[in-house]
PDB file of C-alpha atoms in Angstrom:
ATOM      1  CA  MET S   1      -8.172  40.023  25.253  1.00  0.00           C
ATOM      2  CA  LEU S   2      -5.956  37.205  26.529  1.00  0.00           C
ATOM      3  CA  ARG S   3      -7.368  35.378  29.526  1.00  0.00           C
ATOM      4  CA  ASN S   4      -4.331  36.157  31.678  1.00  0.00           C
ATOM      5  CA  ASP S   5      -4.975  39.879  31.095  1.00  0.00           C
ATOM      6  CA  LEU S   6      -8.326  39.754  32.901  1.00  0.00           C
ATOM      7  CA  SER S   7      -8.093  41.731  36.112  1.00  0.00           C
ATOM      8  CA  ARG S   8     -11.492  43.311  36.776  1.00  0.00           C
ATOM      9  CA  PRO S   9     -15.176  42.373  36.447  1.00  0.00           C
ATOM     10  CA  ILE S  10     -16.584  42.020  32.937  1.00  0.00           C
ATOM     11  CA  GLN S  11     -19.398  44.544  32.556  1.00  0.00           C
ATOM     12  CA  ASN S  12     -21.439  46.487  29.994  1.00  0.00           C
ATOM     13  CA  VAL S  13     -21.465  43.769  27.335  1.00  0.00           C
ATOM     14  CA  ASP S  14     -24.287  41.591  26.003  1.00  0.00           C
ATOM     15  CA  LEU S  15     -22.315  38.363  25.561  1.00  0.00           C
ATOM     16  CA  VAL S  16     -18.913  36.971  26.481  1.00  0.00           C
ATOM     17  CA  VAL S  17     -17.262  34.644  23.956  1.00  0.00           C
ATOM     18  CA  THR S  18     -14.302  32.617  25.204  1.00  0.00           C
ATOM     19  CA  ILE S  19     -11.965  31.029  22.654  1.00  0.00           C
ATOM     20  CA  GLY S  20      -9.817  28.193  23.929  1.00  0.00           C
ATOM     21  CA  GLY S  21     -11.291  25.415  26.017  1.00  0.00           C
ATOM     22  CA  ASP S  22     -12.928  24.817  29.374  1.00  0.00           C
ATOM     23  CA  GLY S  23      -9.980  26.416  31.181  1.00  0.00           C
ATOM     24  CA  THR S  24     -10.511  29.689  29.321  1.00  0.00           C
ATOM     25  CA  LEU S  25     -14.224  29.668  30.142  1.00  0.00           C
ATOM     26  CA  LEU S  26     -13.458  28.892  33.794  1.00  0.00           C
ATOM     27  CA  GLN S  27     -11.043  31.800  34.061  1.00  0.00           C
ATOM     28  CA  ALA S  28     -13.502  34.203  32.443  1.00  0.00           C
ATOM     29  CA  SER S  29     -16.226  33.025  34.832  1.00  0.00           C
ATOM     30  CA  HIS S  30     -14.231  34.366  37.785  1.00  0.00           C
ATOM     31  CA  PHE S  31     -14.853  37.869  36.468  1.00  0.00           C
ATOM     32  CA  MET S  32     -18.550  37.427  35.639  1.00  0.00           C
ATOM     33  CA  ASP S  33     -21.805  37.674  37.570  1.00  0.00           C
ATOM     34  CA  ASP S  34     -25.196  36.298  36.550  1.00  0.00           C
ATOM     35  CA  SER S  35     -26.136  39.216  34.283  1.00  0.00           C
ATOM     36  CA  ILE S  36     -24.090  38.280  31.189  1.00  0.00           C
ATOM     37  CA  PRO S  37     -24.209  34.935  29.350  1.00  0.00           C
ATOM     38  CA  VAL S  38     -21.077  33.231  28.028  1.00  0.00           C
ATOM     39  CA  LEU S  39     -20.453  31.105  24.945  1.00  0.00           C
ATOM     40  CA  GLY S  40     -17.403  28.861  24.967  1.00  0.00           C
ATOM     41  CA  VAL S  41     -15.609  28.112  21.695  1.00  0.00           C
ATOM     42  CA  ASN S  42     -13.385  25.029  21.711  1.00  0.00           C
ATOM     43  CA  SER S  43     -10.562  26.194  19.455  1.00  0.00           C
ATOM     44  CA  ASP S  44      -8.386  23.065  19.681  1.00  0.00           C
ATOM     45  CA  PRO S  45     -10.566  19.997  20.272  1.00  0.00           C
ATOM     46  CA  THR S  46      -9.081  16.553  20.693  1.00  0.00           C
ATOM     47  CA  GLN S  47      -8.791  14.669  17.393  1.00  0.00           C
ATOM     48  CA  ALA S  48      -9.605  10.982  17.875  1.00  0.00           C
ATOM     49  CA  LYS S  49      -7.401   9.816  14.985  1.00  0.00           C
ATOM     50  CA  GLU S  50      -4.442  11.831  16.265  1.00  0.00           C
ATOM     51  CA  VAL S  51      -4.820  10.310  19.743  1.00  0.00           C
ATOM     52  CA  GLU S  52      -4.938   6.831  18.229  1.00  0.00           C
ATOM     53  CA  ASP S  53      -1.922   7.404  15.955  1.00  0.00           C
ATOM     54  CA  LEU S  54       0.240   8.804  18.764  1.00  0.00           C
ATOM     55  CA  ASN S  55      -0.991   6.497  21.515  1.00  0.00           C
ATOM     56  CA  ASP S  56       2.317   4.621  21.749  1.00  0.00           C
ATOM     57  CA  ALA S  57       4.340   7.854  22.030  1.00  0.00           C
ATOM     58  CA  PHE S  58       2.283  10.108  24.334  1.00  0.00           C
ATOM     59  CA  ASP S  59      -1.246  11.159  25.244  1.00  0.00           C
ATOM     60  CA  ALA S  60      -2.356  13.550  22.495  1.00  0.00           C
ATOM     61  CA  THR S  61      -5.634  14.407  24.231  1.00  0.00           C
ATOM     62  CA  ARG S  62      -6.177  18.166  24.189  1.00  0.00           C
ATOM     63  CA  SER S  63      -9.190  20.262  25.116  1.00  0.00           C
ATOM     64  CA  THR S  64     -12.255  18.345  26.259  1.00  0.00           C
ATOM     65  CA  GLY S  65     -14.469  21.398  25.839  1.00  0.00           C
ATOM     66  CA  TYR S  66     -17.218  19.925  28.000  1.00  0.00           C
ATOM     67  CA  LEU S  67     -18.773  23.359  28.582  1.00  0.00           C
ATOM     68  CA  CYS S  68     -18.018  24.731  25.106  1.00  0.00           C
ATOM     69  CA  ALA S  69     -21.020  24.699  22.767  1.00  0.00           C
ATOM     70  CA  ALA S  70     -19.183  26.079  19.742  1.00  0.00           C
ATOM     71  CA  ASN S  71     -16.226  25.182  17.550  1.00  0.00           C
ATOM     72  CA  VAL S  72     -14.893  26.315  14.196  1.00  0.00           C
ATOM     73  CA  ASN S  73     -17.596  24.355  12.379  1.00  0.00           C
ATOM     74  CA  ASN S  74     -20.710  25.649  14.141  1.00  0.00           C
ATOM     75  CA  PHE S  75     -19.683  29.012  15.633  1.00  0.00           C
ATOM     76  CA  GLU S  76     -21.498  31.131  13.054  1.00  0.00           C
ATOM     77  CA  ARG S  77     -24.725  29.134  13.463  1.00  0.00           C
ATOM     78  CA  MET S  78     -24.467  29.262  17.260  1.00  0.00           C
ATOM     79  CA  LEU S  79     -23.974  33.022  17.216  1.00  0.00           C
ATOM     80  CA  ASP S  80     -26.936  33.499  14.866  1.00  0.00           C
ATOM     81  CA  ASP S  81     -29.131  31.384  17.170  1.00  0.00           C
ATOM     82  CA  ILE S  82     -28.111  33.511  20.152  1.00  0.00           C
ATOM     83  CA  LEU S  83     -28.672  36.822  18.367  1.00  0.00           C
ATOM     84  CA  GLU S  84     -32.067  35.647  17.098  1.00  0.00           C
ATOM     85  CA  ASP S  85     -33.097  34.368  20.565  1.00  0.00           C
ATOM     86  CA  ARG S  86     -33.309  30.772  19.339  1.00  0.00           C
ATOM     87  CA  SER S  87     -30.873  29.616  22.007  1.00  0.00           C
ATOM     88  CA  VAL S  88     -31.229  30.023  25.770  1.00  0.00           C
ATOM     89  CA  PRO S  89     -28.330  29.854  28.245  1.00  0.00           C
ATOM     90  CA  SER S  90     -28.392  27.325  31.069  1.00  0.00           C
ATOM     91  CA  LYS S  91     -27.964  28.455  34.667  1.00  0.00           C
ATOM     92  CA  LEU S  92     -25.009  26.664  36.260  1.00  0.00           C
ATOM     93  CA  MET S  93     -24.492  26.654  40.004  1.00  0.00           C
ATOM     94  CA  ARG S  94     -21.251  27.931  41.496  1.00  0.00           C
ATOM     95  CA  ILE S  95     -19.546  27.557  44.873  1.00  0.00           C
ATOM     96  CA  ALA S  96     -19.319  30.393  47.380  1.00  0.00           C
ATOM     97  CA  ILE S  97     -16.598  30.262  50.051  1.00  0.00           C
ATOM     98  CA  CYS S  98     -16.526  32.283  53.262  1.00  0.00           C
ATOM     99  CA  VAL S  99     -13.415  32.279  55.447  1.00  0.00           C
ATOM    100  CA  ASN S 100     -14.060  33.556  58.969  1.00  0.00           C
ATOM    101  CA  SER S 101     -17.378  35.039  57.733  1.00  0.00           C
ATOM    102  CA  ARG S 102     -15.611  36.901  54.902  1.00  0.00           C
ATOM    103  CA  LEU S 103     -16.879  36.070  51.414  1.00  0.00           C
ATOM    104  CA  MET S 104     -14.058  35.255  48.994  1.00  0.00           C
ATOM    105  CA  PRO S 105     -14.253  37.388  45.837  1.00  0.00           C
ATOM    106  CA  LYS S 106     -14.125  34.521  43.324  1.00  0.00           C
ATOM    107  CA  TYR S 107     -16.766  31.814  42.846  1.00  0.00           C
ATOM    108  CA  ALA S 108     -15.900  28.313  41.648  1.00  0.00           C
ATOM    109  CA  LEU S 109     -17.658  26.984  38.567  1.00  0.00           C
ATOM    110  CA  ASN S 110     -16.022  23.536  38.655  1.00  0.00           C
ATOM    111  CA  ASP S 111     -14.620  22.761  42.085  1.00  0.00           C
ATOM    112  CA  ILE S 112     -12.503  23.795  45.033  1.00  0.00           C
ATOM    113  CA  LEU S 113      -9.720  21.959  46.824  1.00  0.00           C
ATOM    114  CA  VAL S 114      -8.901  22.701  50.461  1.00  0.00           C
ATOM    115  CA  SER S 115      -5.501  21.265  51.337  1.00  0.00           C
ATOM    116  CA  HIS S 116      -2.017  21.789  52.695  1.00  0.00           C
ATOM    117  CA  PRO S 117       0.099  23.716  50.159  1.00  0.00           C
ATOM    118  CA  CYS S 118       2.558  20.804  50.087  1.00  0.00           C
ATOM    119  CA  PRO S 119       0.960  17.781  48.379  1.00  0.00           C
ATOM    120  CA  ALA S 120       3.059  15.403  50.512  1.00  0.00           C
ATOM    121  CA  ALA S 121       1.799  16.891  53.800  1.00  0.00           C
ATOM    122  CA  VAL S 122      -1.232  15.758  55.787  1.00  0.00           C
ATOM    123  CA  SER S 123      -4.281  18.018  55.834  1.00  0.00           C
ATOM    124  CA  ARG S 124      -6.071  18.200  59.208  1.00  0.00           C
ATOM    125  CA  PHE S 125      -9.593  19.576  59.326  1.00  0.00           C
ATOM    126  CA  SER S 126     -13.101  18.899  60.538  1.00  0.00           C
ATOM    127  CA  PHE S 127     -16.460  19.447  58.905  1.00  0.00           C
ATOM    128  CA  ARG S 128     -20.180  18.970  59.301  1.00  0.00           C
ATOM    129  CA  ILE S 129     -23.204  19.741  57.147  1.00  0.00           C
ATOM    130  CA  LYS S 130     -25.659  22.337  58.420  1.00  0.00           C
ATOM    131  CA  LYS S 131     -29.118  23.504  57.426  1.00  0.00           C
ATOM    132  CA  TYR S 132     -30.485  26.805  58.684  1.00  0.00           C
ATOM    133  CA  ASP S 133     -27.515  26.932  61.084  1.00  0.00           C
ATOM    134  CA  GLN S 134     -28.482  23.598  62.638  1.00  0.00           C
ATOM    135  CA  PRO S 135     -26.254  20.487  62.270  1.00  0.00           C
ATOM    136  CA  CYS S 136     -27.713  17.771  60.046  1.00  0.00           C
ATOM    137  CA  SER S 137     -24.637  15.525  60.098  1.00  0.00           C
ATOM    138  CA  PRO S 138     -22.146  14.538  62.810  1.00  0.00           C
ATOM    139  CA  LEU S 139     -18.848  16.358  63.181  1.00  0.00           C
ATOM    140  CA  VAL S 140     -16.170  14.584  61.136  1.00  0.00           C
ATOM    141  CA  ASN S 141     -12.491  14.974  62.074  1.00  0.00           C
ATOM    142  CA  CYS S 142     -10.125  14.213  59.195  1.00  0.00           C
ATOM    143  CA  ARG S 143      -6.511  13.552  58.434  1.00  0.00           C
ATOM    144  CA  SER S 144      -6.178  13.248  54.677  1.00  0.00           C
ATOM    145  CA  SER S 145      -4.828  14.783  51.478  1.00  0.00           C
ATOM    146  CA  GLY S 146      -7.499  17.474  51.551  1.00  0.00           C
ATOM    147  CA  LEU S 147     -11.139  18.139  50.772  1.00  0.00           C
ATOM    148  CA  ARG S 148     -12.588  18.547  47.285  1.00  0.00           C
ATOM    149  CA  VAL S 149     -16.036  20.045  46.659  1.00  0.00           C
ATOM    150  CA  SER S 150     -17.516  20.224  43.162  1.00  0.00           C
ATOM    151  CA  THR S 151     -20.534  21.657  41.413  1.00  0.00           C
ATOM    152  CA  ALA S 152     -22.638  19.606  39.008  1.00  0.00           C
ATOM    153  CA  ALA S 153     -20.592  21.043  36.132  1.00  0.00           C
ATOM    154  CA  GLY S 154     -17.372  20.056  37.883  1.00  0.00           C
ATOM    155  CA  SER S 155     -18.564  16.566  38.806  1.00  0.00           C
ATOM    156  CA  THR S 156     -17.279  15.251  35.454  1.00  0.00           C
ATOM    157  CA  ALA S 157     -13.749  16.532  36.078  1.00  0.00           C
ATOM    158  CA  ALA S 158     -11.422  15.746  39.020  1.00  0.00           C
ATOM    159  CA  MET S 159     -14.315  14.543  41.162  1.00  0.00           C
ATOM    160  CA  LEU S 160     -15.269  11.845  38.666  1.00  0.00           C
ATOM    161  CA  SER S 161     -11.621  10.825  38.222  1.00  0.00           C
ATOM    162  CA  ALA S 162     -11.349  10.361  41.995  1.00  0.00           C
ATOM    163  CA  GLY S 163     -14.335   8.013  42.118  1.00  0.00           C
ATOM    164  CA  GLY S 164     -17.199  10.483  42.452  1.00  0.00           C
ATOM    165  CA  PHE S 165     -20.379  10.403  40.415  1.00  0.00           C
ATOM    166  CA  ARG S 166     -21.638  12.442  37.500  1.00  0.00           C
ATOM    167  CA  MET S 167     -24.404  14.856  38.519  1.00  0.00           C
ATOM    168  CA  PRO S 168     -27.163  16.289  36.298  1.00  0.00           C
ATOM    169  CA  ILE S 169     -25.669  19.468  34.857  1.00  0.00           C
ATOM    170  CA  LEU S 170     -28.415  21.710  36.263  1.00  0.00           C
ATOM    171  CA  SER S 171     -28.364  20.222  39.771  1.00  0.00           C
ATOM    172  CA  GLN S 172     -28.170  22.830  42.509  1.00  0.00           C
ATOM    173  CA  ASP S 173     -26.369  20.475  44.907  1.00  0.00           C
ATOM    174  CA  LEU S 174     -22.653  20.153  45.592  1.00  0.00           C
ATOM    175  CA  GLN S 175     -20.640  16.944  45.866  1.00  0.00           C
ATOM    176  CA  TYR S 176     -17.746  16.561  48.298  1.00  0.00           C
ATOM    177  CA  MET S 177     -14.985  14.015  48.804  1.00  0.00           C
ATOM    178  CA  VAL S 178     -12.260  13.707  51.423  1.00  0.00           C
ATOM    179  CA  ARG S 179      -9.103  12.790  49.518  1.00  0.00           C
ATOM    180  CA  GLU S 180      -7.199   9.736  50.729  1.00  0.00           C
ATOM    181  CA  PRO S 181      -8.567   9.730  54.306  1.00  0.00           C
ATOM    182  CA  ILE S 182      -6.301   8.203  56.939  1.00  0.00           C
ATOM    183  CA  SER S 183      -8.066   5.563  59.061  1.00  0.00           C
ATOM    184  CA  PRO S 184     -11.575   7.076  58.834  1.00  0.00           C
ATOM    185  CA  GLY S 185     -13.077   4.212  60.835  1.00  0.00           C
ATOM    186  CA  ALA S 186     -16.732   4.699  61.653  1.00  0.00           C
ATOM    187  CA  ALA S 187     -16.779   7.909  59.609  1.00  0.00           C
ATOM    188  CA  SER S 188     -15.991   6.094  56.334  1.00  0.00           C
ATOM    189  CA  SER S 189     -19.517   6.632  55.013  1.00  0.00           C
ATOM    190  CA  LEU S 190     -19.123  10.395  55.511  1.00  0.00           C
ATOM    191  CA  MET S 191     -15.955  10.744  53.406  1.00  0.00           C
ATOM    192  CA  HIS S 192     -18.018  11.281  50.248  1.00  0.00           C
ATOM    193  CA  GLY S 193     -21.418  12.866  49.982  1.00  0.00           C
ATOM    194  CA  VAL S 194     -23.681  15.701  48.881  1.00  0.00           C
ATOM    195  CA  VAL S 195     -24.336  19.193  50.191  1.00  0.00           C
ATOM    196  CA  LYS S 196     -27.911  20.082  49.253  1.00  0.00           C
ATOM    197  CA  SER S 197     -28.782  23.518  47.876  1.00  0.00           C
ATOM    198  CA  ASP S 198     -30.313  24.552  51.212  1.00  0.00           C
ATOM    199  CA  GLN S 199     -27.309  23.318  53.217  1.00  0.00           C
ATOM    200  CA  VAL S 200     -23.780  24.521  53.894  1.00  0.00           C
ATOM    201  CA  MET S 201     -20.563  22.710  54.729  1.00  0.00           C
ATOM    202  CA  ASP S 202     -19.022  24.160  57.890  1.00  0.00           C
ATOM    203  CA  ALA S 203     -15.312  23.268  58.089  1.00  0.00           C
ATOM    204  CA  ALA S 204     -12.451  24.147  60.442  1.00  0.00           C
ATOM    205  CA  TRP S 205      -8.770  24.037  59.460  1.00  0.00           C
ATOM    206  CA  PHE S 206      -6.189  22.615  61.892  1.00  0.00           C
ATOM    207  CA  CYS S 207      -2.845  22.878  60.076  1.00  0.00           C
ATOM    208  CA  LYS S 208      -0.411  25.757  60.487  1.00  0.00           C
ATOM    209  CA  GLU S 209      -0.922  26.663  56.835  1.00  0.00           C
ATOM    210  CA  GLY S 210      -3.358  25.723  54.117  1.00  0.00           C
ATOM    211  CA  MET S 211      -4.760  26.756  50.770  1.00  0.00           C
ATOM    212  CA  ILE S 212      -8.120  26.929  49.036  1.00  0.00           C
ATOM    213  CA  TYR S 213      -7.735  26.356  45.294  1.00  0.00           C
ATOM    214  CA  ILE S 214     -10.514  27.626  42.998  1.00  0.00           C
ATOM    215  CA  ASP S 215     -11.025  25.804  39.676  1.00  0.00           C
ATOM    216  CA  GLY S 216      -7.433  24.626  39.517  1.00  0.00           C
ATOM    217  CA  SER S 217      -4.207  26.167  40.741  1.00  0.00           C
ATOM    218  CA  HIS S 218      -4.337  29.752  39.425  1.00  0.00           C
ATOM    219  CA  VAL S 219      -6.810  31.219  41.949  1.00  0.00           C
ATOM    220  CA  ARG S 220      -6.037  30.388  45.573  1.00  0.00           C
ATOM    221  CA  TYR S 221      -6.549  31.781  49.054  1.00  0.00           C
ATOM    222  CA  SER S 222      -4.345  31.129  52.076  1.00  0.00           C
ATOM    223  CA  ILE S 223      -5.807  29.784  55.309  1.00  0.00           C
ATOM    224  CA  GLU S 224      -4.268  29.068  58.712  1.00  0.00           C
ATOM    225  CA  HIS S 225      -4.886  27.105  61.885  1.00  0.00           C
ATOM    226  CA  GLY S 226      -8.295  27.810  63.416  1.00  0.00           C
ATOM    227  CA  ASP S 227      -9.876  29.329  60.295  1.00  0.00           C
ATOM    228  CA  ASN S 228     -13.547  28.619  59.700  1.00  0.00           C
ATOM    229  CA  ILE S 229     -14.558  27.802  56.115  1.00  0.00           C
ATOM    230  CA  MET S 230     -18.180  27.865  54.962  1.00  0.00           C
ATOM    231  CA  ILE S 231     -18.873  26.239  51.589  1.00  0.00           C
ATOM    232  CA  SER S 232     -22.212  26.432  49.795  1.00  0.00           C
ATOM    233  CA  SER S 233     -23.948  26.891  46.451  1.00  0.00           C
ATOM    234  CA  LYS S 234     -25.216  30.317  47.550  1.00  0.00           C
ATOM    235  CA  ALA S 235     -23.392  32.080  44.724  1.00  0.00           C
ATOM    236  CA  PRO S 236     -24.613  33.886  41.603  1.00  0.00           C
ATOM    237  CA  VAL S 237     -25.277  31.376  38.826  1.00  0.00           C
ATOM    238  CA  LEU S 238     -23.314  31.510  35.588  1.00  0.00           C
ATOM    239  CA  ARG S 239     -25.403  31.645  32.408  1.00  0.00           C
ATOM    240  CA  VAL S 240     -23.711  29.379  29.867  1.00  0.00           C
ATOM    241  CA  TYR S 241     -24.707  28.279  26.375  1.00  0.00           C
ATOM    242  CA  LEU S 242     -24.087  24.547  26.662  1.00  0.00           C
ATOM    243  CA  PRO S 243     -23.627  21.835  24.026  1.00  0.00           C
ATOM    244  CA  SER S 244     -26.938  20.098  23.327  1.00  0.00           C
ATOM    245  CA  HIS S 245     -25.646  16.715  24.546  1.00  0.00           C
ATOM    246  CA  VAL S 246     -24.719  18.296  27.901  1.00  0.00           C
ATOM    247  CA  SER S 247     -27.822  20.372  28.518  1.00  0.00           C
ATOM    248  CA  SER S 248     -30.350  17.726  27.461  1.00  0.00           C
TER     249      SER S 248
END
């Protein structure tokens, strides 16, 4: 099945195998709960020599395959290890989003971006961190390019590129960053931080229109002025067979 043909939850199977790259695994994850493990196969990995040879013409980097444990060379061995119970999937945290107390149907494996639909427009929102419904950080009012929140798995992607830090892959915490804040002043230290596994980020949106993007641009939910957005790691985990260098 092609990934764009997925339209309903994946059920009644013992294992999901995705063939492509991290993007294919991410898309499949949106249709999976915590009952079925997934094995990612990187079908077109970046070739270092090709990147070097074409460096003067264009960037030949292809699939990173950070979450993909298998490729054409080791797929048969990986599958045998899984079938013989010699390999155990890792439990990766995901992000749950509630808008006005309504749980959004898709969970994010990598990250979410809350922003104005126009990248040139200012995003206006506020947020604070709460624990057991009690504030544990001050209210922060923001004008910026949006708010990004990542899982540990997603901390090596856009979050890292924006100046965030790499998190241990099995961490249950979330990392957040306000993108390009405008004159944050005394709140500068709160523009980047962590939402612990027992905490939630409670945000309010103050633009006429907005969007929540899940793991890229394909899955998105519209928001509007006055909407409340609750962001947490209280989502079903995803069981993933990870490359040994990632899981160790």
